[in-house]
Amino acid sequence: MGPLARLMRGGGLYCVFQPLADLSEGSIYAHEALIRGPEGTALHRPDALLEMARQEHILQDFELLCVVIALWQWGREGRGGRVFVNISADALVSGVAMCGAGLLGRTVGELGVSARMVVLEITEHERVSDMASLRAAVREVHASGARLALDDFGDGHSSLRLWSEVKPDFVKIDKYFIRDIAEHPEKLQMLQAIKGIAEVFGTTLVAEGIETREELRALRDLDIPYGQGYLLGRPARLPFESIEPVARETLLDRRVAVLPHQGQHARPGILRNLLVLQAPTVEPDTHNDAVAQLFKTHAELHAVAVLEGTRPVALINRQQFMNHYATLFFREVHGRRPCSSFANHAPRVVELDCDVDQLVGILTSQDQRYLNDGFIVTDNGRYIGLGTGDQLVRGVTEARIEAARHANPLTFLPGNIPISLHMQRLLDSGTEFVACYADMNHFKPFNDYYGYWRGDQMIRLLARLSVAHCDAQRDFVGHVGGDDFMLLFQSGNWLQRCRDLVAAFAAEARTLFDDEAQRAGGIWAEDRHGVKRFFDCTTLSIGAVRVAPGRIQRAEEVANLAALAKHDAKLSPSGIACMAAALAGKGGVPQVLHAMPAAAPARAAT
Ligand code: C2E
Ligand code: CA
Ligand code: CA
């Protein structure tokens, strides 16, 4: 008898329980039973137990025993709550057969648990050998009053097929999709797609492996009904009375998660959509004659890459090389010499997975050789081909046009559509937040005086500082257009953040003026009536509206109030004005409560 078989006989196995929480209330919905062997032995973890069961050819017996132990232990606890129990499809089929037709409910009941409280989690989706018998077993399970879940959805090969065949009551989403969800727009979209499927099949979703508050908050805001993970409670011998306090606090905190925005991050992998030329390559000691021959036979090549092994080290430009090659006595002197002396040893190398920002960096850099030389494309450092300057420009343009639909093309910050959506989510959630309209003072004269290139720099400066002064998890930065930004704060210390932002902007914006203007504290420029007058260096005004729960329904109203507050801010010496939307005066006319006393922005020295 193998060690596991002995353990099974000797009663050495037991279950631990991990809570599943209702994410909208923070209450416990159910527990999952997880099998354990004796502590401190090699057979403590389920993976080891399952592996040993395979080796000893007693996998199904072992799995069925696990179900019996789980139900029996749960029944003995006598709490009457729901329990999720793991089982593979094949073990389920044979377990149902062993009970006999119509007798599953009775067998479960004899273990001290009502079948209605049991959810069988089907694990290891790859291992479904007979779909017809599985369907029959599923009917038996439903007839008994028990329910079914699909475990680790997204992990196996045939999960989606199983979902449509079995029509489980629950689907548990694998922790891969949950990990760092608050930072990955792609995962968020996957989860939204999974939600869509769940709606079609009428399935209830459970998110697994929740470890951080950010993950929990994002899942709650996505309306995923149930969740499980270390943050909510680690598997333990006894069932939980309530989930861990940090998790409860996070769930009851009505503040809204700032969901990652596709446009906020330049999307990687844009080169995948471009044509990469699979051009032949040379080695550093390839002779010049051979390179010339290569260019002659491949008329389409604008350049060739020089590789050491698979790694690019240089690029030879056709035109430059052939110009040399055509000169008198070149062939006689250099023909049999290595080509590397006529190569560019600092070529542009771009990873296939690069993002738009990196390509923009090339377009705007000092070194404009990419226009003629093109660039080398690598995948994880290995050469895969060449790209041309034209393609680079086209790729960036296309990516920017795409991004501009939802994000401002200059700053890549979310534009009006996502701003309104986020504002609406805040209003709907009933959380308190502060909407701030940030606007520059004397931006127009600066822009007219120094030109749009520096104007763009100033706008990007404000974008960068705004993002830096916000809490990425709580606060949202949007770019309305021009020099107008919208900041939606849930951070309690929003006022200090605004003050710091106003001060930091005043200091850094000055550095974009020339020395003389910095000394004078501003510039002479024409005002909107064409009259020459003196304008101080550019500073920032912020109009803030505190929105208390329930007073405002529509995002548009908040935006209007914030625009009004901005006008007051322009008149305030601190650059900041605040109004409380909840205390709007009669007839819906908002009252300015007070201009917040704040440190005056660094005024131009005279
Ligand atoms: P599973 O069914 O997906 O169970 C969840 C596993 O993830 C458990 O590991 C649990 O301790 C772990 N987990 C829970 N929250 C978190 C989290 O926040 N982060 C991370 N990284 N992990 C988390 P465990 O207990 O080691 O079980 C491993 C697997 O063994 C289970 O995965 C299940 O497939 C199998 N298993 C466990 N008990 C049984 C059983 O009684 N019968 C059968 N057939 N399989 C079982
Ligand atoms: Ca499970
Ligand atoms: Ca699982």
Short mmCIF file of C-alpha atoms and ligand atoms in Angstrom, two decimals, residues 18 32-36 45-47 50 63 66 86-88 121 123 151-152 175 179 208-211 228-231 235, ligand 1:
data_model
loop_
_atom_site.label_atom_id
_atom_site.label_comp_id
_atom_site.label_asym_id
_atom_site.label_seq_id
_atom_site.Cartn_x
_atom_site.Cartn_y
_atom_site.Cartn_z
CA GLN A 18 -11.60 29.74 2.81
CA GLU A 32 -14.54 26.62 -0.12
CA ALA A 33 -13.20 23.38 1.36
CA LEU A 34 -9.55 22.66 0.52
CA ILE A 35 -7.92 19.34 1.33
CA ARG A 36 -4.80 19.01 3.52
CA ARG A 45 -0.42 20.47 0.13
CA PRO A 46 -3.16 19.34 -2.25
CA ASP A 47 -0.83 19.42 -5.27
CA LEU A 50 -3.09 14.80 -6.02
CA GLU A 63 -11.01 12.83 -4.90
CA CYS A 66 -11.97 14.53 -0.27
CA ASN A 86 -13.57 20.60 -5.45
CA ILE A 87 -13.94 17.64 -7.79
CA SER A 88 -12.76 16.77 -11.31
CA GLU A 121 -16.48 23.02 -8.28
CA THR A 123 -11.51 21.47 -11.57
CA ASP A 151 -13.12 26.39 -11.32
CA ASP A 152 -10.08 28.34 -12.59
CA LYS A 175 -6.33 34.47 -10.36
CA ARG A 179 -3.63 39.91 -10.41
CA GLU A 208 -10.31 34.18 -7.19
CA GLY A 209 -6.94 35.04 -5.67
CA ILE A 210 -7.68 38.59 -4.50
CA GLU A 211 -4.57 39.74 -2.65
CA GLN A 228 -12.15 34.94 -2.72
CA GLY A 229 -8.50 35.42 -1.80
CA TYR A 230 -5.89 35.89 0.91
CA LEU A 231 -6.98 39.50 1.47
CA PRO A 235 -7.77 29.00 4.31
P1 C2E B 1 -8.25 25.86 -6.28
O1 C2E B 1 -9.49 25.06 -6.23
O2 C2E B 1 -8.17 26.89 -7.34
O3 C2E B 1 -8.10 26.49 -4.85
C1 C2E B 1 -7.60 27.76 -4.61
C2 C2E B 1 -6.16 27.66 -4.25
O4 C2E B 1 -5.64 28.98 -4.25
C3 C2E B 1 -5.93 27.12 -2.85
O5 C2E B 1 -4.67 26.48 -2.82
C4 C2E B 1 -5.88 28.40 -2.04
O6 C2E B 1 -5.17 28.25 -0.82
C5 C2E B 1 -5.17 29.30 -2.97
N1 C2E B 1 -5.49 30.69 -2.74
C6 C2E B 1 -6.57 31.22 -2.14
N2 C2E B 1 -6.51 32.58 -2.12
C7 C2E B 1 -5.36 32.90 -2.73
C8 C2E B 1 -4.73 34.15 -3.01
O7 C2E B 1 -5.21 35.22 -2.69
N3 C2E B 1 -3.54 34.10 -3.67
C9 C2E B 1 -2.96 32.92 -4.06
N4 C2E B 1 -1.80 32.96 -4.68
N5 C2E B 1 -3.54 31.73 -3.78
C10 C2E B 1 -4.72 31.70 -3.14
P2 C2E B 1 -4.54 25.00 -2.29
O8 C2E B 1 -5.36 24.80 -1.07
O9 C2E B 1 -3.08 24.73 -2.23
O10 C2E B 1 -5.20 24.16 -3.43
C11 C2E B 1 -4.59 23.99 -4.67
C12 C2E B 1 -5.47 23.26 -5.62
O11 C2E B 1 -5.61 21.88 -5.26
C13 C2E B 1 -6.90 23.78 -5.66
O12 C2E B 1 -6.97 24.92 -6.46
C14 C2E B 1 -7.65 22.59 -6.23
O13 C2E B 1 -7.52 22.54 -7.64
C15 C2E B 1 -6.89 21.43 -5.62
N6 C2E B 1 -7.65 20.96 -4.43
C16 C2E B 1 -7.66 21.46 -3.18
N7 C2E B 1 -8.49 20.77 -2.39
C17 C2E B 1 -9.04 19.82 -3.14
C18 C2E B 1 -9.99 18.76 -2.92
O14 C2E B 1 -10.53 18.59 -1.83
N8 C2E B 1 -10.30 17.96 -3.97
C19 C2E B 1 -9.73 18.13 -5.19
N9 C2E B 1 -10.09 17.31 -6.19
N10 C2E B 1 -8.83 19.10 -5.46
C20 C2E B 1 -8.49 19.93 -4.44
#
